[in-house]
Short mmCIF file of C-alpha atoms and ligand atoms in Angstrom, two decimals:
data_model
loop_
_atom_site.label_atom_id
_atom_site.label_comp_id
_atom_site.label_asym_id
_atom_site.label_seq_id
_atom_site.Cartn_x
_atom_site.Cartn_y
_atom_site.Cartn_z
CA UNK A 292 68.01 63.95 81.67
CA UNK A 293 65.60 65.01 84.60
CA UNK A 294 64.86 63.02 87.27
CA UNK A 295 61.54 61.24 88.11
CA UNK A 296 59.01 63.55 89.79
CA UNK A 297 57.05 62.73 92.82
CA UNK A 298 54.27 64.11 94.54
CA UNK A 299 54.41 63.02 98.18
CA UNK A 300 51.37 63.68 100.09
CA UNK A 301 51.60 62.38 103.81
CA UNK A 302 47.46 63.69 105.14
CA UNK A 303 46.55 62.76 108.22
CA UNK A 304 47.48 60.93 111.69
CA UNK A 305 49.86 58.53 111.42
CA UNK A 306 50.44 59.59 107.74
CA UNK A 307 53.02 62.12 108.24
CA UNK A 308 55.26 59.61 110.92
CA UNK A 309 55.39 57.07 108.22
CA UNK A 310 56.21 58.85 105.55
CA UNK A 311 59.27 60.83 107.19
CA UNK A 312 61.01 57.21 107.33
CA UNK A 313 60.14 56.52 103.25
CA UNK A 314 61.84 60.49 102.67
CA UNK A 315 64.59 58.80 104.46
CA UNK A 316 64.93 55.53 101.81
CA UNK A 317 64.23 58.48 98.89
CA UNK A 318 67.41 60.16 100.25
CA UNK A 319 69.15 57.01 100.47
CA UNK A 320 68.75 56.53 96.82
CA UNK A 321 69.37 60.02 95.84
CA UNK A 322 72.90 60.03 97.56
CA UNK A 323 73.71 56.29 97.67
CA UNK A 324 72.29 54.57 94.17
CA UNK A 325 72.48 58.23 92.06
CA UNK A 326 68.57 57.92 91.82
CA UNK A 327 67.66 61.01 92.60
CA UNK A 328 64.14 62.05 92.78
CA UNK A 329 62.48 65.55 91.85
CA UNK A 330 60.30 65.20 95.24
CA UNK A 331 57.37 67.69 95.51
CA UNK A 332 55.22 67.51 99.23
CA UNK A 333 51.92 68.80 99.48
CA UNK A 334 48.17 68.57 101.73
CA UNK A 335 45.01 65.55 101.19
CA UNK A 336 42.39 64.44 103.41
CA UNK A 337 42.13 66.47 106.37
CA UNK A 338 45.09 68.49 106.49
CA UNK A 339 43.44 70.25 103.82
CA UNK A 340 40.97 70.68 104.67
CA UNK A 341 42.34 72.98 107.77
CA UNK A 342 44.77 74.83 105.33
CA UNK A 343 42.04 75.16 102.52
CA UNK A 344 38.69 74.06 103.28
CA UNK A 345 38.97 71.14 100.66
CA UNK A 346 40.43 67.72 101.32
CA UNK A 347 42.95 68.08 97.96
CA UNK A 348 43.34 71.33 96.39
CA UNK A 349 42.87 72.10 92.50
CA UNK A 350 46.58 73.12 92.87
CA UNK A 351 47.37 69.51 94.14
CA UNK A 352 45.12 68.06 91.65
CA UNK A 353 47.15 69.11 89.06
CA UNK A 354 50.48 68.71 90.52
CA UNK A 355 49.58 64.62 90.96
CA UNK A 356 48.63 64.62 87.12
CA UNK A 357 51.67 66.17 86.37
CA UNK A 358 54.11 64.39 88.11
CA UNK A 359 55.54 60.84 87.48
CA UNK A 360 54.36 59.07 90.50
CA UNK A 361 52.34 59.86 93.60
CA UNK A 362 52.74 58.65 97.36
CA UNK A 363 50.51 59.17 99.84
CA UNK A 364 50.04 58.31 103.62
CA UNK A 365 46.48 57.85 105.09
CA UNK A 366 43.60 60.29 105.23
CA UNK A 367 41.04 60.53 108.15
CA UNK A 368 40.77 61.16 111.76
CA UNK A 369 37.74 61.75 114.45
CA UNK A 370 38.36 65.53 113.97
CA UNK A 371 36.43 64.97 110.91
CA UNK A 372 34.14 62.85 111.39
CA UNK A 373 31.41 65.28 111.24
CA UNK A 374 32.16 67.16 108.51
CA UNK A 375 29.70 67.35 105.43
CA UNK A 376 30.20 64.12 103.19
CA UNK A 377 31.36 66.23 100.56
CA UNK A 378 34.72 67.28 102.38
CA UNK A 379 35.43 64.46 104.35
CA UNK A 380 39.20 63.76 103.95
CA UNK A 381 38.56 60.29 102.45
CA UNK A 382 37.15 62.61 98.82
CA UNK A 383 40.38 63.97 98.66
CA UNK A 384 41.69 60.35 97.95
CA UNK A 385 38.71 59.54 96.38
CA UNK A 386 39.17 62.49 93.62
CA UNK A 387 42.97 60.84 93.39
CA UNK A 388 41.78 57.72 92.23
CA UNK A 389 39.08 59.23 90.21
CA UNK A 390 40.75 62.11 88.21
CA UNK A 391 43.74 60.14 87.15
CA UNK A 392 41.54 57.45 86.43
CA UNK A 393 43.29 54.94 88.27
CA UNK A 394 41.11 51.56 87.06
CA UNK A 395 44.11 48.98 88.46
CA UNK A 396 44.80 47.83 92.14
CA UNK A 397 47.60 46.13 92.52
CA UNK A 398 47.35 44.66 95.98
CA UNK A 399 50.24 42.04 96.89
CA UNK A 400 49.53 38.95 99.47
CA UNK A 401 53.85 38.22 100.97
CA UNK A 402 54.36 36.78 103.76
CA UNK A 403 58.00 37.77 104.92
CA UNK A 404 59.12 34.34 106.73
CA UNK A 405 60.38 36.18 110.09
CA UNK A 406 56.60 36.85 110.02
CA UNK A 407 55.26 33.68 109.35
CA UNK A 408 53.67 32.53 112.88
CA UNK A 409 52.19 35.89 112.78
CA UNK A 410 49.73 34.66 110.22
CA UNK A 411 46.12 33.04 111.63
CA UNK A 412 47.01 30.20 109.43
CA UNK A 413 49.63 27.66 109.71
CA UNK A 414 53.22 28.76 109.50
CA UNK A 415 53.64 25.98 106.03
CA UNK A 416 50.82 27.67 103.97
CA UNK A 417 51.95 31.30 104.38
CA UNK A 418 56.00 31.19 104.64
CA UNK A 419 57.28 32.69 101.27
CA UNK A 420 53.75 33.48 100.59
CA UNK A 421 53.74 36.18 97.09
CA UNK A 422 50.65 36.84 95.56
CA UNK A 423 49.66 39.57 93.54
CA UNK A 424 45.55 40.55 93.58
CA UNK A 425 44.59 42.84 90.69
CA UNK A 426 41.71 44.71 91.57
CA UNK A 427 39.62 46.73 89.03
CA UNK A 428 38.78 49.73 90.50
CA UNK A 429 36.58 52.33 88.59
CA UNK A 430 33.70 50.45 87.74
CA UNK A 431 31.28 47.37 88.63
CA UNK A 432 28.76 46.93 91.16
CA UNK A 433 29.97 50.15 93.07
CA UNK A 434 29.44 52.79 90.27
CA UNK A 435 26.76 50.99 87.87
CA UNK A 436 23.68 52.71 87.26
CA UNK A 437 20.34 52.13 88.07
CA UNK A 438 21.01 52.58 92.20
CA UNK A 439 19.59 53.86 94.99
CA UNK A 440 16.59 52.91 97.42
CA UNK A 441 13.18 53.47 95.23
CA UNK A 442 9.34 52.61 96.47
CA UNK A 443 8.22 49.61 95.03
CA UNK A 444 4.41 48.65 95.69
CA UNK A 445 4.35 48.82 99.45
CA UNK A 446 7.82 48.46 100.18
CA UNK A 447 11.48 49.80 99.11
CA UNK A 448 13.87 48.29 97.33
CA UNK A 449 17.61 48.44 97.19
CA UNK A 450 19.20 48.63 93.81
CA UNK A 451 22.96 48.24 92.59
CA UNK A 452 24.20 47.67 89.57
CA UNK A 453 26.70 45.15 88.43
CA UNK A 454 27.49 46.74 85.08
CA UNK A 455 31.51 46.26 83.18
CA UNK A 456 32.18 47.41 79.17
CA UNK A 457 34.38 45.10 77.12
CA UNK A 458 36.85 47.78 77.28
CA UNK A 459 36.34 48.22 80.52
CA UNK A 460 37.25 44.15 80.95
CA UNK A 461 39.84 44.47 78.55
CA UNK A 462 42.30 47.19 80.41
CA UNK A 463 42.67 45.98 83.64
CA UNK A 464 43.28 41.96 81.98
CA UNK A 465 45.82 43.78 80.34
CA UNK A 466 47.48 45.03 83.43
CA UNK A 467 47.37 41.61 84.90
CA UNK A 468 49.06 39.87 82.14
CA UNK A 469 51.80 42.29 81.63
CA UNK A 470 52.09 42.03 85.63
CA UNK A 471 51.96 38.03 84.95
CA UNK A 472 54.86 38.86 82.34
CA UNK A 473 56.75 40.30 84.79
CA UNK A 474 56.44 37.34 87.65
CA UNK A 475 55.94 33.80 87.29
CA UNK A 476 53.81 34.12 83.87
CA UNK A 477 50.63 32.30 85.98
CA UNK A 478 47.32 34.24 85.85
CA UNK A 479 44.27 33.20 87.71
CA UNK A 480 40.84 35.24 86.49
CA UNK A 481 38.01 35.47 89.33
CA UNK A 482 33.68 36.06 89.00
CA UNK A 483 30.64 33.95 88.86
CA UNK A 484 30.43 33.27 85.31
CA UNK A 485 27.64 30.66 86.68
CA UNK A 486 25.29 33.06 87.50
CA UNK A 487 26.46 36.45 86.24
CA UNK A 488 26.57 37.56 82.79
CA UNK A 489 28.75 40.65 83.32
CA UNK A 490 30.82 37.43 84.55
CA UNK A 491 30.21 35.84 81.21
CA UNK A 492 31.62 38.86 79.74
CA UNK A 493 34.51 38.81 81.77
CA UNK A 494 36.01 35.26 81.48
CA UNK A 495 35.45 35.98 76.93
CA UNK A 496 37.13 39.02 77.35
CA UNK A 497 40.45 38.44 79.56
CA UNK A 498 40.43 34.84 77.35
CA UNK A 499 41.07 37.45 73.97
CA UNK A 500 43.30 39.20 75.91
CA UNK A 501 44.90 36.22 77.00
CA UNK A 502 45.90 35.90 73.02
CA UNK A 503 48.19 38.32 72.94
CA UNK A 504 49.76 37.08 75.73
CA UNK A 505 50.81 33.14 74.63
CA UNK A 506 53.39 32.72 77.35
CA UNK A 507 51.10 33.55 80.08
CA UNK A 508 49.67 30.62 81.90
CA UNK A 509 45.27 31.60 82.45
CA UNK A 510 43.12 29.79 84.50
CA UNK A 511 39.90 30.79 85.31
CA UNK A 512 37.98 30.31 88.89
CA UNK A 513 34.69 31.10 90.47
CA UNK A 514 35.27 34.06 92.97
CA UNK A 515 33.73 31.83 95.99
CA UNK A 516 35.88 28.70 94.87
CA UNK A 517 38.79 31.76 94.98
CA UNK A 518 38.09 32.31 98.54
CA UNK A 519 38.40 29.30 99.45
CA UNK A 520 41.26 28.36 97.71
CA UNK A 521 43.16 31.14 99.09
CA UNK A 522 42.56 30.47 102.40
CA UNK A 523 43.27 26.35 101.70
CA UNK A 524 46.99 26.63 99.63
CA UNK A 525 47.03 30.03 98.31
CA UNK A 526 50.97 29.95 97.25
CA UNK A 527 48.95 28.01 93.97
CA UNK A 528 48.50 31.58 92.61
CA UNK A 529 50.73 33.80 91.39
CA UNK A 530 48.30 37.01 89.89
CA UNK A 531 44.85 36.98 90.01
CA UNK A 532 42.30 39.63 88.66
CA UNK A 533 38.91 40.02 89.21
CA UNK A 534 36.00 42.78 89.62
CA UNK A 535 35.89 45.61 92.20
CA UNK A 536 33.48 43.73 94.19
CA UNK A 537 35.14 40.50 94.79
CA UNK A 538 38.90 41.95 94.37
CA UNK A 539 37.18 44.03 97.98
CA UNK A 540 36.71 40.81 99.36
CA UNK A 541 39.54 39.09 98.14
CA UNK A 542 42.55 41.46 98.48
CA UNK A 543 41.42 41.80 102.55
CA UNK A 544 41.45 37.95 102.57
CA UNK A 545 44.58 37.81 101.19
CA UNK A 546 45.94 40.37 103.09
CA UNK A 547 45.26 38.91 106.45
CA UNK A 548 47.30 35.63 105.47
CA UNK A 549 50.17 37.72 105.89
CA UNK A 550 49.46 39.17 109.37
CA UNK A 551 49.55 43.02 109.88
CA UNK A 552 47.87 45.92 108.31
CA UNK A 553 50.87 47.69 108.93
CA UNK A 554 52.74 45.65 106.51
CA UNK A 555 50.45 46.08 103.95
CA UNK A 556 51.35 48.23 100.34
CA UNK A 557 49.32 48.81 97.37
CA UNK A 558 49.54 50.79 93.87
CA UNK A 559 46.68 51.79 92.03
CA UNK A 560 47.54 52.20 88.17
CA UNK A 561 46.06 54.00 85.25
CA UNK A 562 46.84 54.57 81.48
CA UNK A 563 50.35 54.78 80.21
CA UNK A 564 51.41 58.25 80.35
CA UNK A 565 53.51 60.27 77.55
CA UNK A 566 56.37 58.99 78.81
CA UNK A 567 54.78 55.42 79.14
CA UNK A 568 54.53 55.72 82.37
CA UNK A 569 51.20 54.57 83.45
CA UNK A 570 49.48 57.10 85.99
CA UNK A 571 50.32 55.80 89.63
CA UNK A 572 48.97 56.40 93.38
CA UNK A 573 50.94 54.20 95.66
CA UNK A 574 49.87 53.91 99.49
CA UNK A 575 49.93 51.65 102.50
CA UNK A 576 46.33 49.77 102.79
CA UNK A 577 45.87 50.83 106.86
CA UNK A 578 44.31 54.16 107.32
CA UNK A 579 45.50 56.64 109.67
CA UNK A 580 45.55 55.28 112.92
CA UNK A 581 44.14 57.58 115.10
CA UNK A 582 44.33 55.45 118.16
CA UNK A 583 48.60 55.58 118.30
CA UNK A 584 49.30 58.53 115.65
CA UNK A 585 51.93 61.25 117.42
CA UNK A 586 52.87 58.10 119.70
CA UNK A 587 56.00 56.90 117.33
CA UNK A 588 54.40 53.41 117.39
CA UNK A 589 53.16 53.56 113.87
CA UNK A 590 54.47 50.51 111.59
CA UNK A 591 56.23 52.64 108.38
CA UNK A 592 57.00 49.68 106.47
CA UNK A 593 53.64 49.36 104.87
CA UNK A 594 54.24 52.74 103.14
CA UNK A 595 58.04 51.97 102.80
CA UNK A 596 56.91 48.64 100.55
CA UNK A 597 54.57 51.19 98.60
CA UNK A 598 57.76 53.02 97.60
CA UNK A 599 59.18 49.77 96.63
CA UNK A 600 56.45 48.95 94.57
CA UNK A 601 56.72 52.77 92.88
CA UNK A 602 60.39 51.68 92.07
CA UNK A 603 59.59 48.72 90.28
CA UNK A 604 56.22 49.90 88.64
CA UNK A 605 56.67 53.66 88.24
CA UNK A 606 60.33 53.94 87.77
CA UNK A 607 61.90 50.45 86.14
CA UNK A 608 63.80 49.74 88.92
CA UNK A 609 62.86 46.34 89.79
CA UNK A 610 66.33 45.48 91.41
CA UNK A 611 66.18 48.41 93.65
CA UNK A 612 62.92 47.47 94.61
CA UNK A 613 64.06 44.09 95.25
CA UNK A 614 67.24 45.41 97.63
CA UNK A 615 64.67 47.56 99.78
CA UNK A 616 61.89 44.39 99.87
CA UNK A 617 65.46 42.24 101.04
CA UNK A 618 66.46 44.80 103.49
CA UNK A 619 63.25 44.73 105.06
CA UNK A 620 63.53 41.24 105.11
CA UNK A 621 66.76 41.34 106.83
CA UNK A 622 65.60 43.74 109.79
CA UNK A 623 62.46 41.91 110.41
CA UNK A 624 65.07 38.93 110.86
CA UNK A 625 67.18 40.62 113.11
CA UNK A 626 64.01 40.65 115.13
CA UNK A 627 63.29 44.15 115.58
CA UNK A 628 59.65 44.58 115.91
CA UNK A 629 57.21 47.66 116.17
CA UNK A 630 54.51 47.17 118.46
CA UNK A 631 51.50 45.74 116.23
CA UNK A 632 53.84 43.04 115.76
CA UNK A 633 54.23 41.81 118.80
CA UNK A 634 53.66 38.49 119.71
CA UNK A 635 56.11 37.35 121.90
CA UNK A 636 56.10 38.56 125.44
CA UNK A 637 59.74 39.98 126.22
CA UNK A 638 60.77 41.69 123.29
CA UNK A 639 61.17 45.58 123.55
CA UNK A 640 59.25 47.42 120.42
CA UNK A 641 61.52 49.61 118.08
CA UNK A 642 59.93 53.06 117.39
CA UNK A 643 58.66 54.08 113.74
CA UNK A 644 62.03 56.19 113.42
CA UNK A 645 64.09 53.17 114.50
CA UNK A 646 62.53 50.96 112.24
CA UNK A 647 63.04 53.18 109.69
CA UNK A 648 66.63 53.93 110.59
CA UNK A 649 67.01 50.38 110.74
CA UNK A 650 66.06 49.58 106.91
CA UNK A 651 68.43 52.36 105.66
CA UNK A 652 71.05 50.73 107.77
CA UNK A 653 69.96 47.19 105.76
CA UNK A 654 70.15 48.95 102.77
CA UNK A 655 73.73 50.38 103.06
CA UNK A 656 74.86 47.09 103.83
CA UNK A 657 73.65 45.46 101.06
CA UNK A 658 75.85 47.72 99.12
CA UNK A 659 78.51 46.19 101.33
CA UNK A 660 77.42 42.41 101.04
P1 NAD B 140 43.28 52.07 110.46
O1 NAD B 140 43.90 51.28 109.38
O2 NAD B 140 43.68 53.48 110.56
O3 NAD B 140 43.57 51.35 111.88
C1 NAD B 140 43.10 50.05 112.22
C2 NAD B 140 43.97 49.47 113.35
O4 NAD B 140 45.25 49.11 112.83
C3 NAD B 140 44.26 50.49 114.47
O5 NAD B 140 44.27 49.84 115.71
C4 NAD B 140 45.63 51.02 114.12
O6 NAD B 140 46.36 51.46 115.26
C5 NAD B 140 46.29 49.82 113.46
N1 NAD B 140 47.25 50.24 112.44
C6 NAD B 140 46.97 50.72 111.21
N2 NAD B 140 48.07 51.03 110.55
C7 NAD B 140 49.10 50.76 111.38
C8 NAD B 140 50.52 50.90 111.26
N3 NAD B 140 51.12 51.37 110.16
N4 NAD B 140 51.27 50.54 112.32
C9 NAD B 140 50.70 50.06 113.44
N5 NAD B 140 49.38 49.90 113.60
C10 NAD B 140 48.58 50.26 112.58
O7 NAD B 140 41.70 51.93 110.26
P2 NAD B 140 40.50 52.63 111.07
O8 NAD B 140 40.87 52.72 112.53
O9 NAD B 140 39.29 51.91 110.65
O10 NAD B 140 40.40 54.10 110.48
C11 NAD B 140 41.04 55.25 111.04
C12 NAD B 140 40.88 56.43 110.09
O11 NAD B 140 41.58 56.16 108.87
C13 NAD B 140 39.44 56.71 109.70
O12 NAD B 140 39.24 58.11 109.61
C14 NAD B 140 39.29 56.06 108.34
O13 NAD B 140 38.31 56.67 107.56
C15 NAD B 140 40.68 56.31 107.76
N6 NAD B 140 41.09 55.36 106.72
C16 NAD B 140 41.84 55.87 105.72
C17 NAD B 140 42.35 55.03 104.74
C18 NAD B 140 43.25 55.62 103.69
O14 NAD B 140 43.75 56.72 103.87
N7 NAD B 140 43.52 54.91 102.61
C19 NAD B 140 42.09 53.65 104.79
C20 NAD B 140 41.34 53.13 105.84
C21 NAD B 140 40.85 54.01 106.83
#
């Protein structure tokens, strides 16, 4: 048998520093838990750009398709800020996303309890906070056609275009309830059936889906009332889906309960592969730090959770992913801290490698516990 491929693509600033600790958990696995990985590195975003001119190279294009999972740092940086929109680093991610067609964000909401003052709100709504926001992300309001700014009598006007397919409805419902399958079997639909008709079209369409999946528990709620909700008891949800323009919104909402950007993982998901593997980009939400990148201050476990989350969605490895979530748990416990988690005066940050070298250390010995 081969082992699972993966195309690790690290770009720009702080990129690179974070994803050196994640090659350490791959290595882990390879030598500790016999799961190796066929682990292929290459250039996105700006770095490039400097090697190529382009922020992901056709080469690199078709290594991502090819390969059974991709993970990728951050993209950006001042250097390029004044670079021709068309090769800006962020297209290289951009392309990602668009190429494999990756219409799913999965964007989780925990709240690790060691973390739980860290939150804005009070320590008994986020502890044990885990929530799962489904975001669909190749269509809607950001790609639908008419828009632009057009003359209009004596004045402009600004157009966008709400616009979703059935089928369009129907695959990333789909995702959600086989997520929902896979978790507490509670799924919450968001959009403003009340005044939108492409929300109309939503709530008929994930209830058909809905259908096929009996055991799944669906409510539905107005995206607004969602907001709310989330930020009143949000530990009522389990998965929620909704539309790229309120799953925006939302996932940064629900993101904040749970304190740091630098804590933060995602996946975006496409259609089942060959192997049934659906086509995956997984990669921490923050960008790439410019202000502390080279510094070793950077945060890693945001793109160490993102490997976690290609274990248990890329690879069937849920329990693995579980032991890494559980031995970041453990080190956060312990107390060690890097610096954008700082709260307390008095306590001494741990560098990105130390954090790092600290959740390998967790994970070997969970193999003792
Ligand atoms: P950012 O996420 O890079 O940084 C925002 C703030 O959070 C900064 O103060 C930064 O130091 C801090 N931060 C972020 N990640 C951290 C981590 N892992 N550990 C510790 N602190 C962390 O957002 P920004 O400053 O708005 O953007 C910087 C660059 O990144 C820009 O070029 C932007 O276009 C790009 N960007 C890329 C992505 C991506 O690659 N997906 C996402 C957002 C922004």
């Amino acid at each position: 048998m081969t082992n699972p491929s993966l195309l690790i693509l690290p770009g720009d600033g702080i990129g690179p520093e974070v994803m050196t600790e994640v090659r350490k958990i791959i290595d882990w696995y390879g030598t500790r838990r016999d799961l190796p990985f066929d682990v292929t590195e290459d250039l996105v975003g700006g770095a490039a750009y400097d090697a190529h001119g382009t922020p992901l190279h056709d080469d690199t294009m078709a290594k991502a398709q090819a390969v059974d999972a991709v993970l990728l740092g951050a993209v950006g940086g001042p250097k390029y800020d004044t670079l021709d929109f068309s090769v800006k680093p962020e297209r290289g991610l951009l392309r990602l996303r668009k190429e494999m067609d990756l219409f799913a964000n999965l964007r989780p909401a925990q709240c690790f309890d060691a973390l739980a003052d860290f939150s804005s709100l009070k320590r008994d709504v986020v502890a044990g906070l885990d929530i799962m926001i489904v975001r669909e992300l190749t269509s809607g309001v950001y790609f639908g056609e008419p828009r632009g700014i057009f003359e209009e009598g004596n004045e402009r006007v600004g157009i966008n275009t709400q616009r979703y397919t059935e089928s369009e409805i129907d695959r990333v419902a789909r995702s959600a309830f086989e997520l929902a399958m896979r978790r507490n079997k509670k799924l919450c639909s968001m959009e403003k059936a009340n005044v939108m008709e492409s929300g109309v079209l939503w709530r008929e369409v994930v209830d058909q889906v809905g259908k096929d999946y009996p055991e799944v528990a669906l409510s539905h709620m107005y995206a607004d009332a969602g907001a709310m909700q989330l930020c009143r008891w949000p530990k009522q949800f389990d998965v929620i889906v909704t539309d790229n323009l309120f799953g925006d919104l939302l996932s940064d909402a629900a993101a904040m309960l749970t304190g740091s950007l630098g804590m933060l993982p995602s996946a975006s998901l496409g259609a089942p592969m060959e192997n049934g593997r659906p086509k995956a980009l997984y990669e921490p939400v923050h960008g790439s730090a410019p202000d502390i990148a080279g510094q070793g201050k950077a945060n890693p476990i945001a793109c160490i959770l993102s490997f976690a989350m290609a274990l248990r969605y890329s690879f069937d490895q849920g329990d693995e992913a579980a032991r890494l979530e559980q031995a970041v748990e453990a080190v956060l416990a312990k107390g060690l801290r890097t610096a954008d988690l700082l709260g307390e005066e008095g306590v001494a940050p741990v560098s990105t490698s130390e954090m790092g070298d600290a959740i390998v250390a967790a994970l070997e010995a969970s193999l003792q516990a």
